[in-house]
PDB file of C-alpha atoms in Angstrom:
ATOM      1  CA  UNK D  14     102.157 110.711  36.759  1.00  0.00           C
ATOM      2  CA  UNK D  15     101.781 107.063  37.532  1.00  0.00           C
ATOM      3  CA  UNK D  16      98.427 106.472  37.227  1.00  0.00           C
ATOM      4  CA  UNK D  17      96.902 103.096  36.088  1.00  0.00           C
ATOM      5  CA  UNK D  18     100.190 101.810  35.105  1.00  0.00           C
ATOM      6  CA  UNK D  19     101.322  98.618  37.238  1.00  0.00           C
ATOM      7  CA  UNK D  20     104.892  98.170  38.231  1.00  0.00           C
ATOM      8  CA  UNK D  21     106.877  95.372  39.868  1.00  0.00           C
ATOM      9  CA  UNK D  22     110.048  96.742  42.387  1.00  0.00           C
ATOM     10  CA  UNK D  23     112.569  93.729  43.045  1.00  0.00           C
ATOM     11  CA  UNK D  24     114.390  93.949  46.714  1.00  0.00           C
ATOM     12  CA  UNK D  25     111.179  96.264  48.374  1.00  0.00           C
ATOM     13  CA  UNK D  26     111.832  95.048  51.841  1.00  0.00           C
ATOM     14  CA  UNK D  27     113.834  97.920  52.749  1.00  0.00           C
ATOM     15  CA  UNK D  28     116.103 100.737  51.432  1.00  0.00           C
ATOM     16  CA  UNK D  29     115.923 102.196  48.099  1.00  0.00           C
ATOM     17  CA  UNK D  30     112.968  99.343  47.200  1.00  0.00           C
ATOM     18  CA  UNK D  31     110.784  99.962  50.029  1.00  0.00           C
ATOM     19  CA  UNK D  32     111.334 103.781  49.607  1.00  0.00           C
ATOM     20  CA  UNK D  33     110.341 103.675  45.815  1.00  0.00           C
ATOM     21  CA  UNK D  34     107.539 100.878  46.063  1.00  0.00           C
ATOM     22  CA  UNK D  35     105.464 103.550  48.536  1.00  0.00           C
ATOM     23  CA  UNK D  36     106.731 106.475  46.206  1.00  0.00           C
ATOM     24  CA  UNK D  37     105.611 105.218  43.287  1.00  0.00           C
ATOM     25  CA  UNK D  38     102.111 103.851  44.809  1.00  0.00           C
ATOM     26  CA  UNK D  39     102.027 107.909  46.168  1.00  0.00           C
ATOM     27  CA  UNK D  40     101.996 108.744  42.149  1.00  0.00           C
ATOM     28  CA  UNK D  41      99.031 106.160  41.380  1.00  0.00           C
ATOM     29  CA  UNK D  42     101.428 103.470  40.275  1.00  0.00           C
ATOM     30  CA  UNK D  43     100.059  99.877  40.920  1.00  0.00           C
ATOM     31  CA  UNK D  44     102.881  98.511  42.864  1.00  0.00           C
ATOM     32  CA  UNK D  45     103.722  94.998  42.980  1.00  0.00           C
ATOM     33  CA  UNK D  46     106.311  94.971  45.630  1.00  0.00           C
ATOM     34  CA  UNK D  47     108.528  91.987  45.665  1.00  0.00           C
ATOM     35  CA  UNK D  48     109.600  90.483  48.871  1.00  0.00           C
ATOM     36  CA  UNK D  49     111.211  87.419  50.468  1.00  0.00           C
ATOM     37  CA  UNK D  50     108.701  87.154  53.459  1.00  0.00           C
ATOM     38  CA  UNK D  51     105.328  87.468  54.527  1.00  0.00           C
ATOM     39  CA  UNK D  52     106.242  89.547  57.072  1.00  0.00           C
ATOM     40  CA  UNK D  53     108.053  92.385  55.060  1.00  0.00           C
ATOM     41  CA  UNK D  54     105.274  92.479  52.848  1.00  0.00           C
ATOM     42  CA  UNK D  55     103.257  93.222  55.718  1.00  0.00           C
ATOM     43  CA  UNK D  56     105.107  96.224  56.910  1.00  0.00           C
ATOM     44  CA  UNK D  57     105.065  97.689  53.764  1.00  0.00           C
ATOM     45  CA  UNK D  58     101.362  98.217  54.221  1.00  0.00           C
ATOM     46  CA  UNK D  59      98.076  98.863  52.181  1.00  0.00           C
ATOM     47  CA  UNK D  60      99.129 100.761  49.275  1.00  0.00           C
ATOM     48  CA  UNK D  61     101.132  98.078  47.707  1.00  0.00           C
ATOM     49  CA  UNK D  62     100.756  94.251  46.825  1.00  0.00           C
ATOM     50  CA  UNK D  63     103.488  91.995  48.001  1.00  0.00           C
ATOM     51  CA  UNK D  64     104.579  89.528  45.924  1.00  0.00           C
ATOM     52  CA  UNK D  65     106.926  86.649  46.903  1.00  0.00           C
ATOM     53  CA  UNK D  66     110.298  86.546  45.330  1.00  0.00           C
ATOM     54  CA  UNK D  67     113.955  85.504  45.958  1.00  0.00           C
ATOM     55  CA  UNK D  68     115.256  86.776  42.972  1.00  0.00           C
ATOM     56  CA  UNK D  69     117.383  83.845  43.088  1.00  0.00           C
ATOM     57  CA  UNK D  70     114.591  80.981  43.366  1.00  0.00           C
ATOM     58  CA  UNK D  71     113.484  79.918  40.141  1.00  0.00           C
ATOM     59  CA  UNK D  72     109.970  78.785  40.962  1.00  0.00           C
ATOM     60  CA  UNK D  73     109.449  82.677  42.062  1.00  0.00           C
ATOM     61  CA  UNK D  74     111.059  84.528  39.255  1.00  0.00           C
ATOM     62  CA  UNK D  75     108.911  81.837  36.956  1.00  0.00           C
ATOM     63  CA  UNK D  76     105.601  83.083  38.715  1.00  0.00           C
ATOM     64  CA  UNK D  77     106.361  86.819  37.586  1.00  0.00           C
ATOM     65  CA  UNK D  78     105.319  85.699  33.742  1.00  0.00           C
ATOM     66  CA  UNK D  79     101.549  85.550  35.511  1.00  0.00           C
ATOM     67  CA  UNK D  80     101.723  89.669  35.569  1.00  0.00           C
ATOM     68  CA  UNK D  81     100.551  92.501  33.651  1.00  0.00           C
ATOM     69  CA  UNK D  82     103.505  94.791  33.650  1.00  0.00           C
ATOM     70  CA  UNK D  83     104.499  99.024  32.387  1.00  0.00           C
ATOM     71  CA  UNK D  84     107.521  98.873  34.446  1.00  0.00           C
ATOM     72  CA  UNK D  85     110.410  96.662  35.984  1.00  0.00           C
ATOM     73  CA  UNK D  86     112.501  97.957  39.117  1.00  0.00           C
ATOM     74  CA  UNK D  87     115.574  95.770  39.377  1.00  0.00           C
ATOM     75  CA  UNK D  88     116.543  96.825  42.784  1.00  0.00           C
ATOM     76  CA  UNK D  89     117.336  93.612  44.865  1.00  0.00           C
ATOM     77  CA  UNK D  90     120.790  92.872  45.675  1.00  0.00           C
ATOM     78  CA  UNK D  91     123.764  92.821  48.282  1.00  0.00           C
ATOM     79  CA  UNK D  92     127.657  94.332  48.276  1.00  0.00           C
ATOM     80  CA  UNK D  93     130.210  91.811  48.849  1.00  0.00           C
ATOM     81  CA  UNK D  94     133.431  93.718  50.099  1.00  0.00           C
ATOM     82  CA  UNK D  95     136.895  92.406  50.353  1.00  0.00           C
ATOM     83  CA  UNK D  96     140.204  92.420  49.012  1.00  0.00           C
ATOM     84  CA  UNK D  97     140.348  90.589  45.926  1.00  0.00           C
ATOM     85  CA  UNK D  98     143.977  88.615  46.963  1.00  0.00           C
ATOM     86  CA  UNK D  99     142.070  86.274  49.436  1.00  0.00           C
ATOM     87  CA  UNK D 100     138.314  86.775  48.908  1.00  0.00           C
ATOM     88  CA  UNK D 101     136.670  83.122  48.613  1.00  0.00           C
ATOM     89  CA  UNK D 102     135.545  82.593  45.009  1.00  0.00           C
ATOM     90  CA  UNK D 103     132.334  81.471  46.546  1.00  0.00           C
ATOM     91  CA  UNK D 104     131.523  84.822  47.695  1.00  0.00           C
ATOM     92  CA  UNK D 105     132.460  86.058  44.147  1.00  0.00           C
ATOM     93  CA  UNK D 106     129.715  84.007  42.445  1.00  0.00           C
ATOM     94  CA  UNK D 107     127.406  84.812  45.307  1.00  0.00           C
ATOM     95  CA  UNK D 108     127.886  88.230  44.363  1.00  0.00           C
ATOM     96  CA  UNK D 109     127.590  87.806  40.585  1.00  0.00           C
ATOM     97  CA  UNK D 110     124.453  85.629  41.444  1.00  0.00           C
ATOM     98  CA  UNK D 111     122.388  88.017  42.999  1.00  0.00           C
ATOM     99  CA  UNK D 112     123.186  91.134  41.715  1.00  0.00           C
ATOM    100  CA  UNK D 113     123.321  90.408  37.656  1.00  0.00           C
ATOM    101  CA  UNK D 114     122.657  86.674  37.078  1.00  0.00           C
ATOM    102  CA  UNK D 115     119.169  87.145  39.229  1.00  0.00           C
ATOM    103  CA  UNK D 116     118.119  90.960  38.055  1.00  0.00           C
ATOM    104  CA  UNK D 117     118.499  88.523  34.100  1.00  0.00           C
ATOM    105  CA  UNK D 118     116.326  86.692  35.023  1.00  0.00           C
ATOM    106  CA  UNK D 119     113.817  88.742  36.483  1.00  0.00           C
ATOM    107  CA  UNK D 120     113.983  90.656  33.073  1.00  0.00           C
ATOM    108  CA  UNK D 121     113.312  87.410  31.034  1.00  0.00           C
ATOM    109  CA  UNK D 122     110.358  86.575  32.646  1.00  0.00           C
ATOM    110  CA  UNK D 123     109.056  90.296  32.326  1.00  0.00           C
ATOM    111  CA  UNK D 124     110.020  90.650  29.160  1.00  0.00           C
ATOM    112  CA  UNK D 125     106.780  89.360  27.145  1.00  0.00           C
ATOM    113  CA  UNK D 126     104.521  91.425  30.097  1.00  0.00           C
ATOM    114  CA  UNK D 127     106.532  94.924  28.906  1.00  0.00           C
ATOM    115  CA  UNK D 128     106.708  94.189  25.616  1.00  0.00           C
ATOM    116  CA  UNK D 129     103.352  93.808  25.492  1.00  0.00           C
ATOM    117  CA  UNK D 130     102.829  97.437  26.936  1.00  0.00           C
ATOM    118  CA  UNK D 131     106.038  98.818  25.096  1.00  0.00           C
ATOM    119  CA  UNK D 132     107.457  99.165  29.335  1.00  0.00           C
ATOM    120  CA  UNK D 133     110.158  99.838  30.819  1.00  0.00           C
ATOM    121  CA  UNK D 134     112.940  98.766  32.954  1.00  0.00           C
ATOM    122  CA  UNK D 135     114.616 100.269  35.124  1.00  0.00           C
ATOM    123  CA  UNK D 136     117.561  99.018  36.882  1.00  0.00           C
ATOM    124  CA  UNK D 137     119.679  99.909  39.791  1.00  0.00           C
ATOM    125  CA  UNK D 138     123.058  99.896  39.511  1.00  0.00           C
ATOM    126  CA  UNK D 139     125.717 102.354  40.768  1.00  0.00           C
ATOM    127  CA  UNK D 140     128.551 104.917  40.647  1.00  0.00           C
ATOM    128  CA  UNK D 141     130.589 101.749  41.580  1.00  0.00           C
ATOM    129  CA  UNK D 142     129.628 100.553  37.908  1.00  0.00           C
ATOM    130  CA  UNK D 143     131.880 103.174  37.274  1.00  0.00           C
ATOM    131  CA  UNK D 144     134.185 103.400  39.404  1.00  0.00           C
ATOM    132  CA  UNK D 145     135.618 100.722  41.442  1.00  0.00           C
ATOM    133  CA  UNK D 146     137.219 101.399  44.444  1.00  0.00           C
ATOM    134  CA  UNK D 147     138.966  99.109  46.168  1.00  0.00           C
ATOM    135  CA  UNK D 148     137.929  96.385  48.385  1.00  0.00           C
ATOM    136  CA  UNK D 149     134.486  96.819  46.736  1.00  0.00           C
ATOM    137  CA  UNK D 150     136.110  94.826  43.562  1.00  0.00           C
ATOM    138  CA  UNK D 151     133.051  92.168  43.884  1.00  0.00           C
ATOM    139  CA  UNK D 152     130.282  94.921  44.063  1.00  0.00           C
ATOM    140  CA  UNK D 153     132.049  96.819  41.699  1.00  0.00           C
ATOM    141  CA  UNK D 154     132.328  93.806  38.971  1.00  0.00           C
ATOM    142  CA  UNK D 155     128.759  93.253  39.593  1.00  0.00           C
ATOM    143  CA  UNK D 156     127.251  96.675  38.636  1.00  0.00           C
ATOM    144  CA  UNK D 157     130.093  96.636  35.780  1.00  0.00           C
ATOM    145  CA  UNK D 158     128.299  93.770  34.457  1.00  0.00           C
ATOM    146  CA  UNK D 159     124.864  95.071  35.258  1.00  0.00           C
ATOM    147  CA  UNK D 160     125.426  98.422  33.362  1.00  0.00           C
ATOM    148  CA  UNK D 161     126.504  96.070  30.254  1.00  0.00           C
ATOM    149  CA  UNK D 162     123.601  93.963  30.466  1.00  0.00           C
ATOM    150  CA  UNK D 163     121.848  97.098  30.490  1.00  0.00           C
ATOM    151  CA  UNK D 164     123.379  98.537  27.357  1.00  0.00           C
ATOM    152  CA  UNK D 165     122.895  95.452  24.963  1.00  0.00           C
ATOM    153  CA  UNK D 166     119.494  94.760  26.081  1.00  0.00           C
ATOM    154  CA  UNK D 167     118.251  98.279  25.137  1.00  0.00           C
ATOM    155  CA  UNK D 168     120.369  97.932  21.720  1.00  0.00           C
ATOM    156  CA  UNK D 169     118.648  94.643  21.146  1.00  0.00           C
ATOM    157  CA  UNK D 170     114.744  95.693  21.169  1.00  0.00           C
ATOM    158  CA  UNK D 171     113.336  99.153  20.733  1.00  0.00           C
ATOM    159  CA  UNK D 172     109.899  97.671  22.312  1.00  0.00           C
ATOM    160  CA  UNK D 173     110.916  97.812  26.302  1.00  0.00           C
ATOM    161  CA  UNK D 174     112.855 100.996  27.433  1.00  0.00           C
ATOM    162  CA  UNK D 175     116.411  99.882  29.320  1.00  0.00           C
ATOM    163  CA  UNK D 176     117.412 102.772  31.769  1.00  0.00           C
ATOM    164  CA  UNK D 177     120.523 102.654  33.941  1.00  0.00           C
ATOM    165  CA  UNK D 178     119.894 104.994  37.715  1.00  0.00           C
ATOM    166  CA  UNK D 179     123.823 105.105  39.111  1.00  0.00           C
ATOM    167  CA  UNK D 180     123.648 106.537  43.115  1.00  0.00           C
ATOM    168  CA  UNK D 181     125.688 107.553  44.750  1.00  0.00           C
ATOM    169  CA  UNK D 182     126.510 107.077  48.795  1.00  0.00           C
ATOM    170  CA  UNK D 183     122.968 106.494  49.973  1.00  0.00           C
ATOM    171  CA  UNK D 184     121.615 106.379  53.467  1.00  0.00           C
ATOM    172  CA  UNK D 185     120.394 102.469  53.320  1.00  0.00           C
ATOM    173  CA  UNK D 186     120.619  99.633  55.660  1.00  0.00           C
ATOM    174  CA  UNK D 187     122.571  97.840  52.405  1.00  0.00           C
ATOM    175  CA  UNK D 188     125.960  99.432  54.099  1.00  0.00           C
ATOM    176  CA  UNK D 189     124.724  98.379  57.693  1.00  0.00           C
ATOM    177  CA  UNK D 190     124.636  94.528  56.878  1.00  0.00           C
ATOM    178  CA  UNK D 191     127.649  94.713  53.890  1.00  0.00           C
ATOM    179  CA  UNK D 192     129.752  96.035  56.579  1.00  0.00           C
ATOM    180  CA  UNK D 193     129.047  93.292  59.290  1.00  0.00           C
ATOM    181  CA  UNK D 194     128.949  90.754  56.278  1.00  0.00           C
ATOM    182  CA  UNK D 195     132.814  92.141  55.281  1.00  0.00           C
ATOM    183  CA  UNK D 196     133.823  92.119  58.862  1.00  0.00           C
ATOM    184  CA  UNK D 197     133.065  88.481  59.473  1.00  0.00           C
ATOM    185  CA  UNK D 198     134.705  87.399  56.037  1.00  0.00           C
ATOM    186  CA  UNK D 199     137.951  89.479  56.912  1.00  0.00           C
ATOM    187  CA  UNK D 200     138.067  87.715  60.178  1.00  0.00           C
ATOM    188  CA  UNK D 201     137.875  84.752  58.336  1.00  0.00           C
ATOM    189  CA  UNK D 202     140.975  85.260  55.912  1.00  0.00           C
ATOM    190  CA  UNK D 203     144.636  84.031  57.171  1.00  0.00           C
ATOM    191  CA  UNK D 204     147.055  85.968  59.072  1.00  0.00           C
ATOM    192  CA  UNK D 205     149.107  87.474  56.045  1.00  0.00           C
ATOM    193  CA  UNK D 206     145.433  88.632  55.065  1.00  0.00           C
ATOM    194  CA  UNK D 207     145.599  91.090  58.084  1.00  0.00           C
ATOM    195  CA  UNK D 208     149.201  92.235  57.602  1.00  0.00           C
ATOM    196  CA  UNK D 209     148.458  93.554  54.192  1.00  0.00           C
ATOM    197  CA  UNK D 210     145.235  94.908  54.185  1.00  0.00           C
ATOM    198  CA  UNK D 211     144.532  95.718  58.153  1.00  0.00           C
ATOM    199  CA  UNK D 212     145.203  99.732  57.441  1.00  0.00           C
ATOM    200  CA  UNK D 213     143.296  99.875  54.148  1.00  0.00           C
ATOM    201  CA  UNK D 214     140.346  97.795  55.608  1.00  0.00           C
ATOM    202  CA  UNK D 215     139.792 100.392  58.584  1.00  0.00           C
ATOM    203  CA  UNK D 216     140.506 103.183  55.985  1.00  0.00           C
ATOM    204  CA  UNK D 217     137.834 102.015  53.758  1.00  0.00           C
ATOM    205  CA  UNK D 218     135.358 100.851  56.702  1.00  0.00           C
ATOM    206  CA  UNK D 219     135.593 104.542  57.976  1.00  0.00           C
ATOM    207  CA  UNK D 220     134.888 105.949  54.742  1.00  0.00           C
ATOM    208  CA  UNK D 221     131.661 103.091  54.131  1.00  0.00           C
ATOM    209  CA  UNK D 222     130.250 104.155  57.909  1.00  0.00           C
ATOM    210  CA  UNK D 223     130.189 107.865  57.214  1.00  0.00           C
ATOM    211  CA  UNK D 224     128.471 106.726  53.298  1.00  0.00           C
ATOM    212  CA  UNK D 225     125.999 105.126  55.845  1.00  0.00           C
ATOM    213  CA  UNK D 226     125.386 107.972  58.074  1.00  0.00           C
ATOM    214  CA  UNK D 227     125.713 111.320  55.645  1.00  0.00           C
ATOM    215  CA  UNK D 228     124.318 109.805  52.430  1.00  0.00           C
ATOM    216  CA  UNK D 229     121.759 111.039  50.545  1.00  0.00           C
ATOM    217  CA  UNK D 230     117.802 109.572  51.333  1.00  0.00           C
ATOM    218  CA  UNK D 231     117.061 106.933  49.166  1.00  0.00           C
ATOM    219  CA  UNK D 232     113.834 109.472  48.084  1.00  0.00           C
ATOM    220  CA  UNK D 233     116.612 110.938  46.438  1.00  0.00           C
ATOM    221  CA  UNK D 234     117.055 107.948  44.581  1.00  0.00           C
ATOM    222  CA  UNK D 235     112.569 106.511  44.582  1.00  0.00           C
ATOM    223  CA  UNK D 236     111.892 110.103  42.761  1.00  0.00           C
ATOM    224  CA  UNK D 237     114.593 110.051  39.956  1.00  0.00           C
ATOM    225  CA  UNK D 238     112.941 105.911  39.311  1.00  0.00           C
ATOM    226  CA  UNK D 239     109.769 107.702  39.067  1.00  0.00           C
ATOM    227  CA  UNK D 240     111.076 110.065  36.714  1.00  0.00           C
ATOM    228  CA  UNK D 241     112.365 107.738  34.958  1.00  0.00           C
ATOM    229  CA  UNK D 242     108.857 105.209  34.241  1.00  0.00           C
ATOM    230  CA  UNK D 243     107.386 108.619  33.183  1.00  0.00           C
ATOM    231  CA  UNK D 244     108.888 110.736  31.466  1.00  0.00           C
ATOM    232  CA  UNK D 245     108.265 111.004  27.632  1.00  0.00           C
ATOM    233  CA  UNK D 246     112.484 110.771  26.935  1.00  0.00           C
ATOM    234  CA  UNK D 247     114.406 109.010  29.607  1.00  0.00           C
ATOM    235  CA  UNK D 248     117.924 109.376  29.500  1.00  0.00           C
ATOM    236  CA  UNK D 249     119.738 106.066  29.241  1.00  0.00           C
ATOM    237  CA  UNK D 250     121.630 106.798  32.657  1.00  0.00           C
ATOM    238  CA  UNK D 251     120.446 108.834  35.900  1.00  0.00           C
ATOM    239  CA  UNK D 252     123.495 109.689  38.213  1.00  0.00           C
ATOM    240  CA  UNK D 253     122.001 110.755  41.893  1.00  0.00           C
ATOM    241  CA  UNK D 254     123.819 112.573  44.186  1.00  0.00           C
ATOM    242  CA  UNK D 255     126.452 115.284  43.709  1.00  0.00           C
ATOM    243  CA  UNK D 256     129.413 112.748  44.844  1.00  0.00           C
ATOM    244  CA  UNK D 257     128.639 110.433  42.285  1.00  0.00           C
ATOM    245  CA  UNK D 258     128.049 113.136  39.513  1.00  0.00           C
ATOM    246  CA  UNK D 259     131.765 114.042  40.613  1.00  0.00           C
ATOM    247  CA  UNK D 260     133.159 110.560  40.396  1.00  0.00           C
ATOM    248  CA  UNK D 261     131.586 110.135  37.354  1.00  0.00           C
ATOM    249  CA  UNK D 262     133.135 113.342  35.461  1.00  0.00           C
ATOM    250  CA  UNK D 263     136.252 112.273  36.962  1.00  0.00           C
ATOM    251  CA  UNK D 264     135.841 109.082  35.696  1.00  0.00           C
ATOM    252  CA  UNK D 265     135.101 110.140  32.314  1.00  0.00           C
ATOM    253  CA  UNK D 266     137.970 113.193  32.014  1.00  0.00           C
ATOM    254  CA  UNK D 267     140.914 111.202  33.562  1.00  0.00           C
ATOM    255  CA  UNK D 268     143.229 108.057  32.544  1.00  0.00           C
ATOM    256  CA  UNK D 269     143.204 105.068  34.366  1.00  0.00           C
ATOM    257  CA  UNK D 270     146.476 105.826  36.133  1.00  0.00           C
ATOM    258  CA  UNK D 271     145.265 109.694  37.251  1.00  0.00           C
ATOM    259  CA  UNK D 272     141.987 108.009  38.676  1.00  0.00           C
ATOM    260  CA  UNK D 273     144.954 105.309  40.805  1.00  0.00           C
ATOM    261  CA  UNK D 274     146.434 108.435  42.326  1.00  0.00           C
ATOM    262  CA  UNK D 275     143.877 110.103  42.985  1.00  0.00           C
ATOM    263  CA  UNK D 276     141.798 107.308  44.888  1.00  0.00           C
ATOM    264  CA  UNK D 277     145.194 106.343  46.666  1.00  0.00           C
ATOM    265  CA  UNK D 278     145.744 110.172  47.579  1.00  0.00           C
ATOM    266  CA  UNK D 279     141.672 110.061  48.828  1.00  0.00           C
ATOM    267  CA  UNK D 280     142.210 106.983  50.998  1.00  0.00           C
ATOM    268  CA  UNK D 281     146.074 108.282  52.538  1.00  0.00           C
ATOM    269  CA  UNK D 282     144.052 111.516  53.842  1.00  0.00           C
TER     270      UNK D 282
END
């Protein structure tokens, strides 16, 4: 399926990057797995090659150019969640940082690599590019902006293949560490802070710990990547899992104001 062709997955420490780095390497895939320490790149074991990389490091995105590539996994990134009236703006561009400025990056200095082997990216976004519920404003602006990028660069070239996979609520540790990330910034925000958003915060924190526990595998999510470096046609967009195919009908068939009432009627039950 894979065979031969060498492919670099961004964020393969855990989650949905370690789970497609060993997929794809399962399907003959050369896997350059991309990870911020020795040690992670240890535990992923023999059937991949770590490679370095803080997306956000210059000197490490830089060293990608070095690489023979057929496909880009744009996978690394975190989920900033708070509500918008008193989230730093620090945490904003944090967000922004990591999850489009950094996956922009990464793409530049692939670029010449796929080009060179007519490639393809692939890169992970999500039914919150979408959708954005709230309190996940910053993650939501983030794959917004992601699934934009997405769209001009494959209107741009017809050399490197640009394809958008949106999940769903995914069983990762990404929810695990966003959620003790959002409960130390909350703690963090003034008084009137609490008074406004206390009943939507443990509404929404609820609803983000059952995501964690009852969400699809990320296989779900490694084999529709796979599918999507091989196939003959990719689609432009993959939606995985059947909550996000939902939201994203929804999304398309309903005005902005039906999509407020329902999400408000969602969060009241």
């Amino acid at each position: 399926m894979l065979d031969g062709r060498t492919v670099l997955v961004t964020g393969a420490s855990s989650g949905i990057g370690r789970t497609t780095a060993l997929h794809l390497a399962q399907l003959g895939a050369n896997v350059l797995a991309g990870v911020r320490t020795p040690e992670a790149g240890e535990a992923l074991g023999p059937t991949v090659t770590p490679v370095r990389l803080d997306v956000t490091r210059a000197p490490d995105v830089a060293a990608l150019a070095q690489y023979r590539l057929d496909g880009l996994v744009n996978n690394a990134g975190i989920a900033v969640t708070a509500p918008l009236e008193f989230l730093p703006v620090e945490e904003l561009r944090r967000q922004l940082e990591i999850n489009v400025i950094a996956q922009l990056a990464v793409t530049q200095a692939c670029m010449p690599a796929l080009r060179a082997t007519q490639g393809r990216i692939v890169n992970v976004s999500s039914i919150a590019g979408r959708v954005a519920l709230p309190l996940y404003g910053p993650y939501a602006a983030s794959k917004f902006a992601l699934e934009a990028l997405s769209d001009a660069l494959r209107r741009e070239q017809q050399e490197v293949g640009v394809i958008l996979v949106e999940p769903g609520s995914i069983a990762t540790p990404i929810w695990d560490r966003s959620l003790a990330a959002a409960d130390a910034l909350y703690a963090a925000m003034p008084p009137i802070a609490h008074e406004r958003y206390d009943a939507l915060v443990a509404k929404l924190r609820g609803m983000a710990e059952k995501q964690g526990e009852e969400g699809e595998p990320p296989e779900a999510v490694a084999r529709v990547i796979a599918t999507a470096l091989s196939t003959a046609r990719p689609r432009t967009r993959y939606v995985v899992g059947n909550r996000a195919r939902v939201q994203a009908a929804l999304a398309r068939a309903l005005s902005g104001r039906a999509m407020d009432k329902l999400l408000a009627r969602a969060i009241k039950t």
